[in-house]
Tab-separated table of C-alpha atoms in Angstrom:
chain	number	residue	atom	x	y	z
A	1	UNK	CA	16.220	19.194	-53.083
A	2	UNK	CA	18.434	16.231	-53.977
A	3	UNK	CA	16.199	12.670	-54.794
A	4	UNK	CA	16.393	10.444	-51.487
A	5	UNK	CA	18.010	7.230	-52.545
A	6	UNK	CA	15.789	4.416	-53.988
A	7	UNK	CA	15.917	2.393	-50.675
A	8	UNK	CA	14.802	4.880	-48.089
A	9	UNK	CA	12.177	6.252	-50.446
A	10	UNK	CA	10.636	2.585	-50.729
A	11	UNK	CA	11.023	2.030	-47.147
A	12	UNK	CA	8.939	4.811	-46.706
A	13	UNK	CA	6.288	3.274	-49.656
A	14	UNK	CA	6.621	0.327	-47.568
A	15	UNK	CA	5.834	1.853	-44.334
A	16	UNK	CA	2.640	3.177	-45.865
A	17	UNK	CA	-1.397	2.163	-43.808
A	18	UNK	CA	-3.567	-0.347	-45.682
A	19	UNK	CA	-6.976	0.743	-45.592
A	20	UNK	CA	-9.958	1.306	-47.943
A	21	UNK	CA	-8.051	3.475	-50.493
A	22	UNK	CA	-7.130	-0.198	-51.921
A	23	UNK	CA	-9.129	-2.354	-53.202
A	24	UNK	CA	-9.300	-5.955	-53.390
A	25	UNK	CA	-7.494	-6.273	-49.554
A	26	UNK	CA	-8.443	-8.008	-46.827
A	27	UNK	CA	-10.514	-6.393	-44.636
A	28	UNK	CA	-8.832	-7.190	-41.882
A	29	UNK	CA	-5.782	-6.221	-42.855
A	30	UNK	CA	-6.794	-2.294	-42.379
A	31	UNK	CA	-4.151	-0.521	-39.963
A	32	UNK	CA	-1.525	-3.068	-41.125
A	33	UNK	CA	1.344	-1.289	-42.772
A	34	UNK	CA	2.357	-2.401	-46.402
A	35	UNK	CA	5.603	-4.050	-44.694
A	36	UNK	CA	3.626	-6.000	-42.467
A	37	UNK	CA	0.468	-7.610	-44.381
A	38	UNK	CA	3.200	-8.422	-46.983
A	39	UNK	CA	5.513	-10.617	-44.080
A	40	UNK	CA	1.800	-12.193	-43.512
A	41	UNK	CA	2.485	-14.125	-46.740
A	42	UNK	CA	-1.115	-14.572	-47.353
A	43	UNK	CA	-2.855	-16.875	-50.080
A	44	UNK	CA	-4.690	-14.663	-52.722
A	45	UNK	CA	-7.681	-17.029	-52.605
A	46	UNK	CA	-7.673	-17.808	-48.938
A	47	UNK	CA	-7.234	-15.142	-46.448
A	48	UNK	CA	-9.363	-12.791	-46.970
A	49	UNK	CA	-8.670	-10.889	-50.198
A	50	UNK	CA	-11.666	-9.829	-52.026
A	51	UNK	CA	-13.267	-9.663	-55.824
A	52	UNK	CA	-12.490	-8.403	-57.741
A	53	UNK	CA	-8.533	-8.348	-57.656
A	54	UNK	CA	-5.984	-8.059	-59.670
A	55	UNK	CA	-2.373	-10.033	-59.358
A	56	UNK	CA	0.282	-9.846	-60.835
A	57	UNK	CA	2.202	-13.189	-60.866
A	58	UNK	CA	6.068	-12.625	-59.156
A	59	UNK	CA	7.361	-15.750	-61.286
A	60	UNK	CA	6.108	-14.262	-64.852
A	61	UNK	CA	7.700	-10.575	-63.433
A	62	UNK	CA	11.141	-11.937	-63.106
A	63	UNK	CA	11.236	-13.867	-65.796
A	64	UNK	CA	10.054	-10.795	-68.294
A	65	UNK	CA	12.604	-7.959	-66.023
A	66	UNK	CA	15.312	-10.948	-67.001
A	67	UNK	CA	14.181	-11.558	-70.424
A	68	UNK	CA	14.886	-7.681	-71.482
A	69	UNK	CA	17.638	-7.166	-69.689
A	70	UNK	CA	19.173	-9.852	-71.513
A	71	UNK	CA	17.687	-8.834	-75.268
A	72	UNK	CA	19.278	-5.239	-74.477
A	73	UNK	CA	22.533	-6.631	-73.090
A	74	UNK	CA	23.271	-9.446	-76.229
A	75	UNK	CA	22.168	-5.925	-78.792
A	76	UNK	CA	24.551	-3.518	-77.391
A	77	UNK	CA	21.468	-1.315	-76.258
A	78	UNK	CA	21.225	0.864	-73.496
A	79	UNK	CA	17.080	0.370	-71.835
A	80	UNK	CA	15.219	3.134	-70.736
A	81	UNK	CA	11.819	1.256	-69.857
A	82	UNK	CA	8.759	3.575	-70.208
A	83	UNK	CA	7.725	4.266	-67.228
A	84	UNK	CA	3.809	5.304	-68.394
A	85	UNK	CA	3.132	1.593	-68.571
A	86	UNK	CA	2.924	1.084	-64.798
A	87	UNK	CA	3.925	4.136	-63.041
A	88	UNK	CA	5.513	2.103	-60.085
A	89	UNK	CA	8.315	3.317	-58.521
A	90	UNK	CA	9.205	-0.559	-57.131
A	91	UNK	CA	9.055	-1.547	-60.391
A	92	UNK	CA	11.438	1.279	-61.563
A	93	UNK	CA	13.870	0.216	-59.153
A	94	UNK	CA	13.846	-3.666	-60.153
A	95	UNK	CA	14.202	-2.268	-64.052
A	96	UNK	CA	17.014	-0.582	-62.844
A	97	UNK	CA	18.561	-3.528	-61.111
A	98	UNK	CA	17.934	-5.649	-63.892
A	99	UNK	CA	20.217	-3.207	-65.666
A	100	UNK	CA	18.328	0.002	-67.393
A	101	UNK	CA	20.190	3.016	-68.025
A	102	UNK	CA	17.155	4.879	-66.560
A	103	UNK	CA	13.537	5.331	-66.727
A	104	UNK	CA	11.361	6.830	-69.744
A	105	UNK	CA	8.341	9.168	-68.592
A	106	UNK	CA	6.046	10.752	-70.866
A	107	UNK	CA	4.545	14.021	-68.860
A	108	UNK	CA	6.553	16.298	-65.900
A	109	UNK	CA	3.974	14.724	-63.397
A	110	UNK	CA	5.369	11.148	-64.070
A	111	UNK	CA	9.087	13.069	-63.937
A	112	UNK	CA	7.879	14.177	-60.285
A	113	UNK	CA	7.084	10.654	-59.334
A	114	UNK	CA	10.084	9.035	-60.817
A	115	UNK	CA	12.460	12.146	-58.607
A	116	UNK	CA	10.502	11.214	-55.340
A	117	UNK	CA	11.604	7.878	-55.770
A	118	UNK	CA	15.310	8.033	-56.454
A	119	UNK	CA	15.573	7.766	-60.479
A	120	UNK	CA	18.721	9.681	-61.060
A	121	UNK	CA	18.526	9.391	-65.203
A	122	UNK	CA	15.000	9.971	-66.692
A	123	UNK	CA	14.676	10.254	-70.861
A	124	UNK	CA	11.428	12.468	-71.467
A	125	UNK	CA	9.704	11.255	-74.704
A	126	UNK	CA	7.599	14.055	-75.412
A	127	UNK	CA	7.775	18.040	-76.163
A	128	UNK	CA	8.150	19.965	-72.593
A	129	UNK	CA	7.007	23.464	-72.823
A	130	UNK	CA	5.656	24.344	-69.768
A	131	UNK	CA	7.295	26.848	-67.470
A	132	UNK	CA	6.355	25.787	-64.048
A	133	UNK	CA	7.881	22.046	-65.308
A	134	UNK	CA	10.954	23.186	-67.337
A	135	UNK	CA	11.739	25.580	-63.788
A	136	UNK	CA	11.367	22.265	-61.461
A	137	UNK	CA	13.182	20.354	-63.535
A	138	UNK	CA	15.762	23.327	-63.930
A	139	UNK	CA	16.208	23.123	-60.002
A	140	UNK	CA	15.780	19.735	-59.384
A	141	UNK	CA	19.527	19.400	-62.217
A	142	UNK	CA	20.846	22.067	-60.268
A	143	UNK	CA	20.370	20.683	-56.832
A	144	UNK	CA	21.503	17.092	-57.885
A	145	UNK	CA	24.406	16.748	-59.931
A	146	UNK	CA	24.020	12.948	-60.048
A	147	UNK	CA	20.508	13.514	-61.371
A	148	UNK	CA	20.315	13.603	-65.499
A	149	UNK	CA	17.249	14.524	-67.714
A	150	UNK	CA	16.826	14.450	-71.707
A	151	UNK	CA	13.525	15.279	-73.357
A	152	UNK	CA	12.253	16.419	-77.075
A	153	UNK	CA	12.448	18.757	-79.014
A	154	UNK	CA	10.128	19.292	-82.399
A	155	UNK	CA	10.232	23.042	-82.787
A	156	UNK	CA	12.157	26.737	-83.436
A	157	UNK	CA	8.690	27.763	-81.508
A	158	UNK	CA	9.366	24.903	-78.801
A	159	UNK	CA	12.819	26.341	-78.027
A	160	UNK	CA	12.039	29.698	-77.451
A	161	UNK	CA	9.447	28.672	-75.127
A	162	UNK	CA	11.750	26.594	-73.245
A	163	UNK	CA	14.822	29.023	-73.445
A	164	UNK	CA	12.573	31.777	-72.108
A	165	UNK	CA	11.346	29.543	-69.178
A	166	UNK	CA	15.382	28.429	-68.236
A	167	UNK	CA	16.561	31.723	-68.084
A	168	UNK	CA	19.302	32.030	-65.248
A	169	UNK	CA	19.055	28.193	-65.010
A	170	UNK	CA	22.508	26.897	-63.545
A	171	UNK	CA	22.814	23.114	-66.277
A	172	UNK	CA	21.599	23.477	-69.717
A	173	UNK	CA	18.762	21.039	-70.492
A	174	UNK	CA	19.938	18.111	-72.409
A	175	UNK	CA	18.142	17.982	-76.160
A	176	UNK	CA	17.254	15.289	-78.640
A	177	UNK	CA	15.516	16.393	-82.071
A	178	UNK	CA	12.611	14.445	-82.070
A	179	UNK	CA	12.375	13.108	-86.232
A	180	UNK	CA	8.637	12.377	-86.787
A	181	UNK	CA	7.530	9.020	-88.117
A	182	UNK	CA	6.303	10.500	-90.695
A	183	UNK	CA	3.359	13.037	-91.956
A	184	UNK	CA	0.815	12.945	-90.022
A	185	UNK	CA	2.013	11.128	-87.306
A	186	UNK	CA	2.588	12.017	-84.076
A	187	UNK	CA	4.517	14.807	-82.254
A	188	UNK	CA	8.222	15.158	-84.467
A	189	UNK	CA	9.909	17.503	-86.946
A	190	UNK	CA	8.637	16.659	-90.070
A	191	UNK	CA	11.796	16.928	-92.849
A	192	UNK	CA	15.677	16.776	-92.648
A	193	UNK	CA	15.719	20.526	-93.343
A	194	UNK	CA	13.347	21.432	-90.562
A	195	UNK	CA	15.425	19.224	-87.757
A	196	UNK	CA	18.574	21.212	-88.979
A	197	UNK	CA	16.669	24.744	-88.380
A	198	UNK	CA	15.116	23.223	-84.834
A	199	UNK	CA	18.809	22.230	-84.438
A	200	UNK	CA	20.317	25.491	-85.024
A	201	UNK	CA	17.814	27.187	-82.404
A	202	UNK	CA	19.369	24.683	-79.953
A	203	UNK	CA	22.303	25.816	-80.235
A	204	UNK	CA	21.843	29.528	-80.160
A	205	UNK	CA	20.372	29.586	-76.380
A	206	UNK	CA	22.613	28.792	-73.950
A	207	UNK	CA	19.546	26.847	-71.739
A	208	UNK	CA	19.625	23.777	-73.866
A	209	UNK	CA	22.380	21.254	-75.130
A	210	UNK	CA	21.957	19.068	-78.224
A	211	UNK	CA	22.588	15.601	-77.455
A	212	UNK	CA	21.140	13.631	-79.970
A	213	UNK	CA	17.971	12.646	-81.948
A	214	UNK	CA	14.946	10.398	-81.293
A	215	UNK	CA	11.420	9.166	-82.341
A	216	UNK	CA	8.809	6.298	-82.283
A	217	UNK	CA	9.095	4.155	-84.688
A	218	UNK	CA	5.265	2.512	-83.347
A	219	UNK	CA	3.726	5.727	-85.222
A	220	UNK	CA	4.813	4.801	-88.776
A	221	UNK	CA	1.962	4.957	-91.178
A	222	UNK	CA	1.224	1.479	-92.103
A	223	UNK	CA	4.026	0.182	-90.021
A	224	UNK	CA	5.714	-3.145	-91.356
A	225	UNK	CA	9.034	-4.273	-90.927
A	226	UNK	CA	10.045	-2.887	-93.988
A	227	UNK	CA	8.602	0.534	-93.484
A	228	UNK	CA	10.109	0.568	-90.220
A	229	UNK	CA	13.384	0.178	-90.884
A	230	UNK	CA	13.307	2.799	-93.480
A	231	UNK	CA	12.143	4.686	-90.750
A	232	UNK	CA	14.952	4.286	-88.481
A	233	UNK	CA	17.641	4.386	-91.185
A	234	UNK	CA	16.163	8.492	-91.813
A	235	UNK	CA	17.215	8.385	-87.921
A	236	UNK	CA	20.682	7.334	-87.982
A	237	UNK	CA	21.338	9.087	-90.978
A	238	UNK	CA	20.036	12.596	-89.049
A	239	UNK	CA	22.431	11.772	-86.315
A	240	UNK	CA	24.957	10.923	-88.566
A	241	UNK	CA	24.616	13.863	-90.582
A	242	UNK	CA	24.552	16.230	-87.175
A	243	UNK	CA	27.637	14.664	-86.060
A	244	UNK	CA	29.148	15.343	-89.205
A	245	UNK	CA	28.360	19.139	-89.149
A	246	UNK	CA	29.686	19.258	-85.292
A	247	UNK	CA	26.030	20.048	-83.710
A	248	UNK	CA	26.997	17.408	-81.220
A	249	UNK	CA	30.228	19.399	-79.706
A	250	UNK	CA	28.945	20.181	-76.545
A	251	UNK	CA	27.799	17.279	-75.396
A	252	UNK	CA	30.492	13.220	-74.742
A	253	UNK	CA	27.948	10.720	-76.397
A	254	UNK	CA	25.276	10.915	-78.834
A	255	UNK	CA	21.881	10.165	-78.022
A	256	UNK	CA	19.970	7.630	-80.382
A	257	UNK	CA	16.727	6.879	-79.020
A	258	UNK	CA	13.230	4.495	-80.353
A	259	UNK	CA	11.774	1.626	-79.308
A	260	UNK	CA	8.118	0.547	-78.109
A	261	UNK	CA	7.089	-2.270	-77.769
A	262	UNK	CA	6.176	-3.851	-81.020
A	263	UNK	CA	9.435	-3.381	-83.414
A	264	UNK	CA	11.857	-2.968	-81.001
A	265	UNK	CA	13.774	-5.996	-83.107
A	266	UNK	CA	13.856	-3.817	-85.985
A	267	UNK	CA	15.586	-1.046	-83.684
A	268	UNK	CA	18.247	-3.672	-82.906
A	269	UNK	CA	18.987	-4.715	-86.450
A	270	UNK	CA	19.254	-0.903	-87.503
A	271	UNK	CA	20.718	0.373	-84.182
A	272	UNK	CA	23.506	-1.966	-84.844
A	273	UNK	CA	24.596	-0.611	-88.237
A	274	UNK	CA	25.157	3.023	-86.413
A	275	UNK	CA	28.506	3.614	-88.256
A	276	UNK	CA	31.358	5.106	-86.062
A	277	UNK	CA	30.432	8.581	-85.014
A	278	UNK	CA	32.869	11.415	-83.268
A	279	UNK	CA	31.579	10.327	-80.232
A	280	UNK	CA	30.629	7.372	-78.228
A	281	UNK	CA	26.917	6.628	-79.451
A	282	UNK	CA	23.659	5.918	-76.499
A	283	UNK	CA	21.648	3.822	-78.535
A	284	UNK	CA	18.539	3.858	-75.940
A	285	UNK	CA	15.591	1.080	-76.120
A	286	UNK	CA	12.679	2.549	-74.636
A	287	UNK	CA	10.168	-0.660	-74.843
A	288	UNK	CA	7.726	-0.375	-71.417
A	289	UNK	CA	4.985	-3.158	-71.783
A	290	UNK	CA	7.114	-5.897	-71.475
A	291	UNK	CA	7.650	-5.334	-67.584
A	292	UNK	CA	3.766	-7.266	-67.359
A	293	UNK	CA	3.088	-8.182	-70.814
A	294	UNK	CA	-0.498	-9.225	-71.589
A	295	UNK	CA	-2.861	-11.787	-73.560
A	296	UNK	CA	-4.087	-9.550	-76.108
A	297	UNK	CA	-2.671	-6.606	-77.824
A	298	UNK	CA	1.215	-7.259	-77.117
A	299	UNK	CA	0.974	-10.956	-76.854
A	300	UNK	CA	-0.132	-10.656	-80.803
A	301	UNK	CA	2.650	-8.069	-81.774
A	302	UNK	CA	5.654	-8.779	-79.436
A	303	UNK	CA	8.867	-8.858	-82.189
A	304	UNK	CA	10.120	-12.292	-79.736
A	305	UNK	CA	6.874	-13.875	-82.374
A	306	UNK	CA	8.917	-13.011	-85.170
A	307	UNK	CA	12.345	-13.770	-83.495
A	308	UNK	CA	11.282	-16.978	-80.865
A	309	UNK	CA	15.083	-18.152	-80.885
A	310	UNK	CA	15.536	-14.645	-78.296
A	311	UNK	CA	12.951	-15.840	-75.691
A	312	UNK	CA	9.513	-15.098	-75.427
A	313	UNK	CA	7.751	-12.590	-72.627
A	314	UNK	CA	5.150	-14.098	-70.329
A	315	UNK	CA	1.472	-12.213	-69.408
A	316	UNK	CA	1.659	-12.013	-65.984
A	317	UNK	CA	-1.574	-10.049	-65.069
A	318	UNK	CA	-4.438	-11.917	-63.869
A	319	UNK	CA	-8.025	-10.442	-62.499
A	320	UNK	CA	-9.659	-12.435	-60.314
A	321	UNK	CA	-13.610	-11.686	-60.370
A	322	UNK	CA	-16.462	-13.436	-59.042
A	323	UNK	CA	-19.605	-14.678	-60.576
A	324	UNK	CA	-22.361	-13.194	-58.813
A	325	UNK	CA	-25.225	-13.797	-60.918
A	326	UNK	CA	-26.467	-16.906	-63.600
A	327	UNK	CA	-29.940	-15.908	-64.884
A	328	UNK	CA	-29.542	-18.527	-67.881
A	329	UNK	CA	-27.407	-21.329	-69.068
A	330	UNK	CA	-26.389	-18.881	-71.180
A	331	UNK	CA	-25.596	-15.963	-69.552
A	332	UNK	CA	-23.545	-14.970	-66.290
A	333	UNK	CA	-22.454	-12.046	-64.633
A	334	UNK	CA	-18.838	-11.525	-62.773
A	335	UNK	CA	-18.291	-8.343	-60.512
A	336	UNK	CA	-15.456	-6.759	-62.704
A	337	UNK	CA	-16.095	-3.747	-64.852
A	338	UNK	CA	-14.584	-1.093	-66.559
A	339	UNK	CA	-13.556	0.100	-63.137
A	340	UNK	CA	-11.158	-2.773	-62.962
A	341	UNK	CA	-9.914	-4.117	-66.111
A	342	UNK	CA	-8.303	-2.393	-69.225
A	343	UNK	CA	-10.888	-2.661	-72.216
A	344	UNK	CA	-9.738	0.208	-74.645
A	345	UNK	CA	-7.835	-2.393	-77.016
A	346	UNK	CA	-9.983	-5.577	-76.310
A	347	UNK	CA	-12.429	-7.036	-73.651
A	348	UNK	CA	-10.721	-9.595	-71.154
A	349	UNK	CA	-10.036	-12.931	-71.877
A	350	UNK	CA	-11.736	-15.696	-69.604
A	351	UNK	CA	-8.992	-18.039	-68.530
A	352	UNK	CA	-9.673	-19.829	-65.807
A	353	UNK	CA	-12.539	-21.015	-62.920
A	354	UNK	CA	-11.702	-21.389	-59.630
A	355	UNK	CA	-14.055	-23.602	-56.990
A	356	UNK	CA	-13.447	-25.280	-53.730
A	357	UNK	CA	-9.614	-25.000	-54.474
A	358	UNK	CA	-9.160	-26.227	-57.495
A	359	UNK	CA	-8.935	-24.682	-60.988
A	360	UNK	CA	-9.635	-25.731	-64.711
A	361	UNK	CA	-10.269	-24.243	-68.083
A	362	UNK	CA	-12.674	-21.809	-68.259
A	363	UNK	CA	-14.225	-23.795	-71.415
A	364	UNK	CA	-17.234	-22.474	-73.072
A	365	UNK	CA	-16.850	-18.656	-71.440
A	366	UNK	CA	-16.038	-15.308	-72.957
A	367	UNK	CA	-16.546	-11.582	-71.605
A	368	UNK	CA	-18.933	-10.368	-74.384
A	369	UNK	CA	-19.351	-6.516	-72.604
A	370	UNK	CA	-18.241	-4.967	-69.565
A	371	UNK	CA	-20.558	-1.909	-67.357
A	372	UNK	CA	-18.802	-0.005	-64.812
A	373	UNK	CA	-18.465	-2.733	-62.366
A	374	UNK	CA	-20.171	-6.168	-64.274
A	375	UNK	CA	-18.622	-8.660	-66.710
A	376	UNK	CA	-21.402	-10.079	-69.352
A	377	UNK	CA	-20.085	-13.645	-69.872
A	378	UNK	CA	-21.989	-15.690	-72.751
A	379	UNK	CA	-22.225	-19.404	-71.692
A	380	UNK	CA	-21.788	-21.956	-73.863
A	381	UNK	CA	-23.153	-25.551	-73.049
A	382	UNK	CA	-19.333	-27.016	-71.900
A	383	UNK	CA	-19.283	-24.449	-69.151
A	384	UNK	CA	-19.220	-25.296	-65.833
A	385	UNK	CA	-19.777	-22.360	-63.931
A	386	UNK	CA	-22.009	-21.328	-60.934
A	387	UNK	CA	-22.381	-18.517	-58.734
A	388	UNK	CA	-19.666	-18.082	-56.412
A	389	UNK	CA	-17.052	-19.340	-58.851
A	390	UNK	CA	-14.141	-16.927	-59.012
A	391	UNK	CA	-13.221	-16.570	-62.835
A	392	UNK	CA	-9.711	-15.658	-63.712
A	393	UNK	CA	-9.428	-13.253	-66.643
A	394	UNK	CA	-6.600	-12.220	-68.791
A	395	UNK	CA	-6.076	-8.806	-69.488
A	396	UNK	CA	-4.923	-6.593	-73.276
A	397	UNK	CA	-3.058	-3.027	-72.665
A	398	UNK	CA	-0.804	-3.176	-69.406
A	399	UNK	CA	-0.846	0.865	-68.732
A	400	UNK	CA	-4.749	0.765	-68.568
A	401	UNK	CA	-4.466	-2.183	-66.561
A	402	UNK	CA	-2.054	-0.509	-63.714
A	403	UNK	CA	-4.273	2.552	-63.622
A	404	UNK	CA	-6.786	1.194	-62.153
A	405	UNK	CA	-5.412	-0.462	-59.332
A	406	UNK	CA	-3.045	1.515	-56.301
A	407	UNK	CA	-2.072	-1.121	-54.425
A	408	UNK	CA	-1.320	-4.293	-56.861
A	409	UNK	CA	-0.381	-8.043	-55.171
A	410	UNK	CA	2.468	-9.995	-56.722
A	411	UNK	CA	1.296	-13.670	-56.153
A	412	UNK	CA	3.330	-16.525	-55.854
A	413	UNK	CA	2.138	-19.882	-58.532
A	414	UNK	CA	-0.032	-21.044	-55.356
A	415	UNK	CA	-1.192	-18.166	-54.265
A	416	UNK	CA	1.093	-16.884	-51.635
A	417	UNK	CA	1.418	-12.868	-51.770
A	418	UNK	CA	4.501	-12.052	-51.711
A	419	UNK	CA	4.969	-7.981	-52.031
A	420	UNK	CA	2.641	-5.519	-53.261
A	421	UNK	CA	3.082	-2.838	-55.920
A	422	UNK	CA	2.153	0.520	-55.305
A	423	UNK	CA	1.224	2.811	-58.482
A	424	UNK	CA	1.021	6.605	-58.833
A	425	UNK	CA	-1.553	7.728	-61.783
């Protein structure tokens, strides 16, 4: 079945009942559809929303969708934004609008959720060996002609697998060798030899197409700029050296795909000595973070630190909890746990307290632990905070931050809600 088009498929997401299955609504707001509690235009701290909640801020958004679109644009890259971060089909579409070639997805699930949605061009970083998958996908190319799909390869094994799976498939399978960052990294052929015999597989099954090569640059052992670019310079020089010995003849551009989200400046620097090749060259960016950003983990390793004359992303994720309990002046408890805030790279960041309106510094408080559904805040004697307070916490890791929350509210600077972001985990 051909993909509906983006808009009718949102209208649908739009058109969708809000009701317990989404935390951190209003109440009252149960029966309303998406559409509809949205036109309300309520204020986050107002009417009727309750803690904990997360927002995501529609000024911060924009300003990162425009930020990357212009980094990719002034680099000569083509951006394939992974998709794993937030798993939001809205979010797809404003990527895409902002000017992405397509959408990166990581598992055939995530492929299924992208398709529902509309996503004509999807870029598969990982291995696909599954039959069930490679035969969906194999009918959802044949069905849509407009619909385009490129995914790994690490493996003479891998091939056979996939070959056997695609028999009697109408389209070949488009192909990138994936080059591994090096040993024992990650998923990835491991030597220049070995990508030439994974090559030569490719091309003796008529199920699969060689477009290009690929990797992740983010699983370099001891990654530094230095090692990095070496990295990527093995890449080029693989797709270089395939061109060179024709393995691309099937195919009208070369695929050269890397990029997360903490070197993609190196991938710019070395994507743009990619020497004139047979054919037109893809150089794909495949950065996904950036869409929220955060305050911890990519706000410390984001390559705009090392290049601020580009711009600089903004964190625009913000959990609102509530403090519920004070047993000491040194001690507090919020009603935000593990349940609701992404804590495998570091605990949230206090940021701000909110009383009777207003909102200031949320001196003198840090999340020392979190249970399934408590902060532990430590207290110093500058803090100002009693129960009731809502505490506004900044969050590290945006894809375990989206996968806790379904329905997500994009808030306005004074609180006005403004849309809401479905997610599908």
């Amino acid at each position: 079945m051909t993909a509906d088009s983006p808009s009718e498929a949102l209208a649908r997401l739009a058109e969708d009942r809000v009701d317990h299955r989404f935390k951190g609504l209003p109440p009252d707001a149960d029966g309303l559809t998406v559409a509809e509690l949205a036109a309300q235009r309520r204020n986050l701290f107002t009417d009727g929303f309750t803690t904990p909640v997360l927002a995501l801020s529609a000024e911060r958004l924009e300003h990162n969708l425009r930020l990357m679109e212009t980094y990719s644009e002034r680099h000569g890259l083509a951006f394939a934004p992974h998709g794993k971060t937030s798993m939001a089909p809205q979010l797809f579409q404003r990527q895409i609008e902002h000017g992405a070639w397509g959408i990166t997805l990581a598992v055939p699930h995530q492929v299924r959720v992208a398709r529902a949605f509309g996503t004509r061009r999807v870029f598969l970083a990982n291995e696909l060996v599954d039959p069930a998958a490679l035969r969906w996908i194999s009918a959802e190319l044949d069905s849509d002609p407009g619909f385009r799909l490129i995914c790994y390869v690490d493996s003479v094994r891998g091939v056979e697998l996939m070959d056997a799976a695609l028999r009697g498939a109408g389209r070949p399978l488009d192909v990138v060798v994936e080059l591994a960052a090096g040993d024992g990294a990650r998923t990835g052929v491991r030597t220049e030899a070995e990508c030439a015999a994974v090559a030569d597989a490719v091309a003796a099954v008529p199920t699969l197409r060689l477009v290009g090569v690929a990797g992740y640059e983010g699983e370099v052992p001891g990654a530094d700029p230095e090692r990095v670019r070496a990295w990527l310079r093995r890449l080029v020089s693989l797709a270089v050296a395939f061109d060179k010995d024709g393995r691309f003849d099937g195919t009208d551009e070369v695929v050269v795909s890397a990029g997360g989200s903490a070197w993609f400046d190196a991938v710019a620097d070395v994507f743009a000595e990619i020497p004139e090749l047979s054919l037109p060259v893809l150089k794909l960016l495949r950065s996904g973070a950036y869409v929220s950003h955060d305050d911890g983990h990519y706000r410390k390793i984001t390559p705009f630190n090392r290049v601020p004359e580009e711009g600089a992303l903004e964190p625009a994720f913000r959990l609102w909890t509530q403090v519920v309990s004070r047993p000491s002046p040194e001690q507090a408890f919020a009603n935000a746990g593990k349940r609701d805030a992404a804590y495998d790279l570091h605990l949230p960041f206090a940021q701000v307290v909110r009383r009777d309106g207003a909102e200031r510094p949320a001196d003198g408080i840090e999340v020392t632990g979190l249970s399934d559904q408590h902060a532990w805040l430590r207290t110093g004697p500058e803090a100002d905070l009693e129960v009731g307070d809502w505490l506004g916490l900044g969050l590290s890791h945006p894809c375990t931050s989206f996968d806790k929350w379904q329905l997500i509210p994009v808030v306005e600077a004074d609180g006005t809600v403004v849309d809401y972001i479905r997610t599908y985990f």
